[in-house]
Short mmCIF file of C-alpha atoms in Angstrom, two decimals:
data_model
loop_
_atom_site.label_atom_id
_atom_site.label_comp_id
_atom_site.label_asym_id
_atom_site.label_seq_id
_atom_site.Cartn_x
_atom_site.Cartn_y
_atom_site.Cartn_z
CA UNK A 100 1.87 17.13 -10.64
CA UNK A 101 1.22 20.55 -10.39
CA UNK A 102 -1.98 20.19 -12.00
CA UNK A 103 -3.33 17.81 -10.06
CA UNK A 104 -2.62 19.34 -6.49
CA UNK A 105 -4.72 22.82 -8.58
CA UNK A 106 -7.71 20.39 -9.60
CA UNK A 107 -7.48 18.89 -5.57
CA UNK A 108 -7.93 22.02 -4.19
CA UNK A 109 -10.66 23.33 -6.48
CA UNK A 110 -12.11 19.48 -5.38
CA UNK A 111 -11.57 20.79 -1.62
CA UNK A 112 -12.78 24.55 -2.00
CA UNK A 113 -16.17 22.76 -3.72
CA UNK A 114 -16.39 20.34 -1.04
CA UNK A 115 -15.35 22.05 2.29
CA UNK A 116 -16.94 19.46 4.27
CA UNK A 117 -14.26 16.71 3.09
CA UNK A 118 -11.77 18.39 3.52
CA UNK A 119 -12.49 18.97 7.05
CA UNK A 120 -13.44 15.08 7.30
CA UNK A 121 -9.46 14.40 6.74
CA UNK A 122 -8.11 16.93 8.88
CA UNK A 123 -10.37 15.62 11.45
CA UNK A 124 -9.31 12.67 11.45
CA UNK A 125 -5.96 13.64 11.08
CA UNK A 126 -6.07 16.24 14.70
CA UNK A 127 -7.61 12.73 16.32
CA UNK A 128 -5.18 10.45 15.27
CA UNK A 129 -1.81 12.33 15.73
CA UNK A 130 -2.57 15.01 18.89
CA UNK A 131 0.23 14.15 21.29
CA UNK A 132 1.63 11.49 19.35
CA UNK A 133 3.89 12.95 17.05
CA UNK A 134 7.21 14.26 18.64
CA UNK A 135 5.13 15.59 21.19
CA UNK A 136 3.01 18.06 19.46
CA UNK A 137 0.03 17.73 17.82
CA UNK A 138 -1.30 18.36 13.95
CA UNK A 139 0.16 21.99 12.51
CA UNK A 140 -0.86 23.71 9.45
CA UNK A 141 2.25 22.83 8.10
CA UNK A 142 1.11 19.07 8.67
CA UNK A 143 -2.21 19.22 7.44
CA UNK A 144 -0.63 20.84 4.30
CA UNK A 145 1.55 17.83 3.90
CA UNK A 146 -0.67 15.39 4.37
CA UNK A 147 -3.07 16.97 1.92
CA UNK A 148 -0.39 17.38 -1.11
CA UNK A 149 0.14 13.68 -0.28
CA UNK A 150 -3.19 12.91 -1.12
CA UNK A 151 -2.72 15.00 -4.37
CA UNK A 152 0.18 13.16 -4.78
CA UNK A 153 -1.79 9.65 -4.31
CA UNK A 154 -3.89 10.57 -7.57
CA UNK A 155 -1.32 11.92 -9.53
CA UNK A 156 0.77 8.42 -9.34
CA UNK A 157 -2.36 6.66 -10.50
CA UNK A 158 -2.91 8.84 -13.17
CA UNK A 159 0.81 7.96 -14.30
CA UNK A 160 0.44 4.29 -13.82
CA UNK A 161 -2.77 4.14 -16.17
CA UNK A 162 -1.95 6.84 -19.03
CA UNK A 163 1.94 7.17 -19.40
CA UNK A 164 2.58 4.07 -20.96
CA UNK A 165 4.69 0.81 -20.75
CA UNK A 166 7.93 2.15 -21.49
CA UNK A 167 7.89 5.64 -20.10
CA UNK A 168 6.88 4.23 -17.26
CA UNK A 169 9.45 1.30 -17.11
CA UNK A 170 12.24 3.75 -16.88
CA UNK A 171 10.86 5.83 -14.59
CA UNK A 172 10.49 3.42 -11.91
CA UNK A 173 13.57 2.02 -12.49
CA UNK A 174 15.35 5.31 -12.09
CA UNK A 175 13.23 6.93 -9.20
CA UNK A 176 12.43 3.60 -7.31
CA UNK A 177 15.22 1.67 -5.06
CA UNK A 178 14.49 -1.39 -3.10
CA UNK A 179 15.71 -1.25 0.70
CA UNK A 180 16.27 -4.61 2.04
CA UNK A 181 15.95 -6.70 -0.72
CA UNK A 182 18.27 -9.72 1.06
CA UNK A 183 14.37 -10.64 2.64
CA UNK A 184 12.42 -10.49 -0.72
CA UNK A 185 15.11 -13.13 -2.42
CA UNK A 186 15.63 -15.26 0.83
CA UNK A 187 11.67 -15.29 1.37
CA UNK A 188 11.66 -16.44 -2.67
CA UNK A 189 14.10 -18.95 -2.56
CA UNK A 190 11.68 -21.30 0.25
CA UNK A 191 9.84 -21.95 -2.79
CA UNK A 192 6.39 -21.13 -1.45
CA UNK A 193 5.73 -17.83 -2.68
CA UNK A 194 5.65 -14.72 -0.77
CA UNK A 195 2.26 -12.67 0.64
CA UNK A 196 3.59 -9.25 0.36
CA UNK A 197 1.32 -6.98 2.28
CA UNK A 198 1.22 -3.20 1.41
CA UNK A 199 -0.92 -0.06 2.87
CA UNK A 200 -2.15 3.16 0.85
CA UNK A 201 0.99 4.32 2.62
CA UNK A 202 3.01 6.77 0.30
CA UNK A 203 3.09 5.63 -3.49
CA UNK A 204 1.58 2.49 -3.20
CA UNK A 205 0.49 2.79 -6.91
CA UNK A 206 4.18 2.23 -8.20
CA UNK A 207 4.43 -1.09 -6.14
CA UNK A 208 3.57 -3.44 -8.15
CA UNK A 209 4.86 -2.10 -11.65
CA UNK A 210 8.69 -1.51 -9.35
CA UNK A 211 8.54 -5.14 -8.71
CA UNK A 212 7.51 -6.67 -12.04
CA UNK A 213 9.72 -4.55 -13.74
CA UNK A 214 12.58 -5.87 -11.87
CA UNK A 215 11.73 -8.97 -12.93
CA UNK A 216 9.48 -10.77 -9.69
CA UNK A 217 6.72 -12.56 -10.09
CA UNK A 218 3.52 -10.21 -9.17
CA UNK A 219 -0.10 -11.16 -8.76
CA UNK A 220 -2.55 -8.53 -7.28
CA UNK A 221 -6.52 -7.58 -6.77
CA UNK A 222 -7.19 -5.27 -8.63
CA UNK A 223 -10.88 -3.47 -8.54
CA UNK A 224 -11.31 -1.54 -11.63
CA UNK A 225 -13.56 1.65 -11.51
CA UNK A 226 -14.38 1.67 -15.29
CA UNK A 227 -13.73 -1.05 -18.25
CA UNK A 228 -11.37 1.39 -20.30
CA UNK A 229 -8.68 1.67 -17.28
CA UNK A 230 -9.22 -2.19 -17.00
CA UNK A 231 -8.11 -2.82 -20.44
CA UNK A 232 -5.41 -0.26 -19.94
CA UNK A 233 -4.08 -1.90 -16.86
CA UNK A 234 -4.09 -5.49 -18.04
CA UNK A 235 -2.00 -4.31 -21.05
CA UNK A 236 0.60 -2.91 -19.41
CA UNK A 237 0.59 -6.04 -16.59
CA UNK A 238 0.88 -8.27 -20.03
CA UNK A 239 4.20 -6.49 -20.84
CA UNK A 240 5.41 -6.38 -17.15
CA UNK A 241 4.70 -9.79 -16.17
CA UNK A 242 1.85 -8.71 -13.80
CA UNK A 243 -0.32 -10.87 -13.16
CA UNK A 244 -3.93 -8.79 -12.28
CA UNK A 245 -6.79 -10.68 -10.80
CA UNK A 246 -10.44 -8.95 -11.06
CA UNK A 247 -12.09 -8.52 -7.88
CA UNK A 248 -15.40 -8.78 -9.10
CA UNK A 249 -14.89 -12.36 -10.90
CA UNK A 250 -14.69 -14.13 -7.84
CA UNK A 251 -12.39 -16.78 -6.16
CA UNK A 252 -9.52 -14.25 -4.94
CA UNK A 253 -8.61 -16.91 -1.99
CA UNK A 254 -8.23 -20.14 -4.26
CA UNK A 255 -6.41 -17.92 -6.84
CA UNK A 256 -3.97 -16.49 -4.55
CA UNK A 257 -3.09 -19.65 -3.04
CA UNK A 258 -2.36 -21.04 -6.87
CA UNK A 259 -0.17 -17.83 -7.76
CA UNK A 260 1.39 -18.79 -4.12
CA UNK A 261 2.08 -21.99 -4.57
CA UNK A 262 3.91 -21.25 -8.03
CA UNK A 263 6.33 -19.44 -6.23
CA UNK A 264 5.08 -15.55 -7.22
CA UNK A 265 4.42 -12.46 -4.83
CA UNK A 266 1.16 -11.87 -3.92
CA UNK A 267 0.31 -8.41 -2.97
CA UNK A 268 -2.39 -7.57 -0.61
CA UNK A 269 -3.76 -4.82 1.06
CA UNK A 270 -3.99 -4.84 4.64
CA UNK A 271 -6.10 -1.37 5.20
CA UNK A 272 -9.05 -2.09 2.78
CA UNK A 273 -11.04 -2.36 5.55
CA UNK A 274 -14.56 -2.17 3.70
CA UNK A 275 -13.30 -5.88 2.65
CA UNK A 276 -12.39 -6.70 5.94
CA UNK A 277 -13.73 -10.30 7.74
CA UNK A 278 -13.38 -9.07 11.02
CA UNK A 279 -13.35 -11.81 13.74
CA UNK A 280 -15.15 -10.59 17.17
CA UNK A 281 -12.20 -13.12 19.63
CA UNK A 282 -9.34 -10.91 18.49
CA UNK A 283 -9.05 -7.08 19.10
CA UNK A 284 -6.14 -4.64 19.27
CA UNK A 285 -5.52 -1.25 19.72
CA UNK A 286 -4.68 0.56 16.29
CA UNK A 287 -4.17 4.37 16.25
CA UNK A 288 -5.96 4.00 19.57
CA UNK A 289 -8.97 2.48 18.92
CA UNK A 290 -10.09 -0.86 19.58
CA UNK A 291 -10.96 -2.68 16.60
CA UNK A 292 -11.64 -6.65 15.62
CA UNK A 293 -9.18 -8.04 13.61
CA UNK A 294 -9.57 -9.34 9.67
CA UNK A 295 -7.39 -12.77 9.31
CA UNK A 296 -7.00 -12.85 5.61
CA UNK A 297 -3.19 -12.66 5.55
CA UNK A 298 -3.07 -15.29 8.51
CA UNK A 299 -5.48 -17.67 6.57
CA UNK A 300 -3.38 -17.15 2.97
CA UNK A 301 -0.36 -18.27 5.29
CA UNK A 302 -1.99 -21.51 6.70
CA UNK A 303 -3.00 -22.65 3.37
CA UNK A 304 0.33 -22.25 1.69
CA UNK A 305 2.88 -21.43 4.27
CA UNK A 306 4.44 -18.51 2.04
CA UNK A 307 6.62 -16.20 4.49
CA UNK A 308 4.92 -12.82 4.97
CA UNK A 309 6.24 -9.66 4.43
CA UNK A 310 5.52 -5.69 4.60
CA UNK A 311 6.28 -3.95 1.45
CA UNK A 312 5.56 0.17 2.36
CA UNK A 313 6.67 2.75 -0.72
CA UNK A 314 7.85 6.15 0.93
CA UNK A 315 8.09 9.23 -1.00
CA UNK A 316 11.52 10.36 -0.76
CA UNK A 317 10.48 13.65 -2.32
CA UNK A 318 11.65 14.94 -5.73
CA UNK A 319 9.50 12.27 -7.83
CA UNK A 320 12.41 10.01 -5.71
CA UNK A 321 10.88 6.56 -3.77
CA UNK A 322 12.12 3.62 -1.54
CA UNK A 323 10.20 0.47 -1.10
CA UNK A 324 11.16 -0.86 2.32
CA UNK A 325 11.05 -4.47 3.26
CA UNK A 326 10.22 -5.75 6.66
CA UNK A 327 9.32 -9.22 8.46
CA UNK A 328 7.04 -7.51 11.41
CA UNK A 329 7.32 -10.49 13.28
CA UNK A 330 10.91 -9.41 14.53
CA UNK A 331 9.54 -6.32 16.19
CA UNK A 332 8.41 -5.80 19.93
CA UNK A 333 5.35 -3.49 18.81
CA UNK A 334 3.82 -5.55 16.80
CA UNK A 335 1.43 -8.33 19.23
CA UNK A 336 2.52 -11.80 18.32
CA UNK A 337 -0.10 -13.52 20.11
CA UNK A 338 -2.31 -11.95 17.76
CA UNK A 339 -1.22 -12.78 14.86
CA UNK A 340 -0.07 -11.79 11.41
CA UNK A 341 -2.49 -9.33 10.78
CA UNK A 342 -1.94 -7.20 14.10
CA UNK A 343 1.83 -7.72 13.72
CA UNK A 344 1.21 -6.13 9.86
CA UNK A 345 -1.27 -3.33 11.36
CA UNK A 346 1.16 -1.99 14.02
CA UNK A 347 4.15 -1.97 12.12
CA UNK A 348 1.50 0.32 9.36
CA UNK A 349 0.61 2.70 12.13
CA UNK A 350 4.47 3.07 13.41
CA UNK A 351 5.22 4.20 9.37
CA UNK A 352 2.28 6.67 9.49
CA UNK A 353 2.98 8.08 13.42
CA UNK A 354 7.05 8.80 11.45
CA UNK A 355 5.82 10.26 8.50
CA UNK A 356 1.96 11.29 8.34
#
């Protein structure tokens, strides 16, 4: 861990300009939102050891191996609300669990399967060695992985759906984004158009949706928090899903940057 958050900030001393790209972003984002005050230095330190952090938990989740890293997330991780995972199960219909790069997102999936529920993810792989690596360890863990690139990731979800397994998707890759132009909302005070994938998956099969964040608890600790975003006043209802999913993300990330 160490190691990593050295090789970021060499990264960040060699590339000055990105660095000031996040904390940019940051300062626009948080300024008067955040009990208050505005960003800090001891913020934008946080925030950039989290992103440290972000890399170091995928380098663990490709190179450390299935059973080193079996009883690591079954020590570190615990589930928080777990009553609406195995009620949400037990309609029968699946479940679209929808995630963010919100803390250690990378441990998700791997927490779940080795718990013994039924995962299927997208998965984009950046080379064809960490692809083989991955799909080995999902082989062991009962994770199912489905490759981006072949194609098909709607009718494929639906089918993992309708066998009654968790489907994980997530809602801030918004490169992949369909955005529709007749609903906007406000999100970290912008106005933005709205992608309708998790609303669409939900038509098709009817699989309750859920939000499934990972916080860093600090000390290599985590929770996984379940929520039904529907049952709170910020998120829009009249919008949908998707808005209810986005403003329950940006609440998380307003708490804990």
């Amino acid at each position: 861990r160490l190691y990593m958050r050295m090789l970021g900030q060499a990264y960040f001393n060699g590339k000055p300009e990105e660095k000031q790209l996040c904390l940019r972003s940051l300062k626009m984002v948080l300024d008067n939102r955040r009990s208050g005050r505005g960003c800090d230095a001891d913020l934008e330190k946080r925030v950039l050891r989290g992103i440290f952090d972000h890399y170091f938990e995928k380098m663990l989740t490709a190179y450390w191996g299935f059973g080193k890293m079996r009883n690591f997330l079954l020590k570190q991780v615990r589930l928080s609300h777990t009553d609406l995972l195995e009620r949400s199960l037990e309609e029968g219909r699946g479940v679209i669990l929808s995630t963010a790069h919100f803390g250690a997102v990378e441990f998700l999936p791997a927490a779940l399967s080795f718990r013994g529920y039924p995962v299927t993810m997208v998965v984009n792989f950046q080379t064809p060695r960490l692809k083989r690596t991955l799909e080995g360890l999902a082989r062991q863990a009962n994770l199912e992985l489905l490759d981006a690139q072949d194609g098909g990731v709607i009718a494929k979800a639906c089918r993992c759906l309708r066998e009654g397994r968790i489907f994980i998707t997530e809602l801030d890759e918004m490169k992949l984004w369909k955005p529709t132009a007749c609903k906007m909302m406000n999100f970290f005070g912008q106005r933005v158009p709205l992608d309708r994938g998790v609303e669409l998956l939900h038509r098709r099969t009817g699989a309750p949706i859920l939000l499934g964040l990972m916080e860093r608890l600090g000390g290599l600790r985590y929770q996984l928090v379940f929520e039904q975003p529907q049952e709170h006043l910020a998120a829009p209802t009249r919008l949908g899903p998707d808005a209810q999913l986005l403003k329950r993300l940006e609440h998380y990330i307003y708490d804990a940057p």
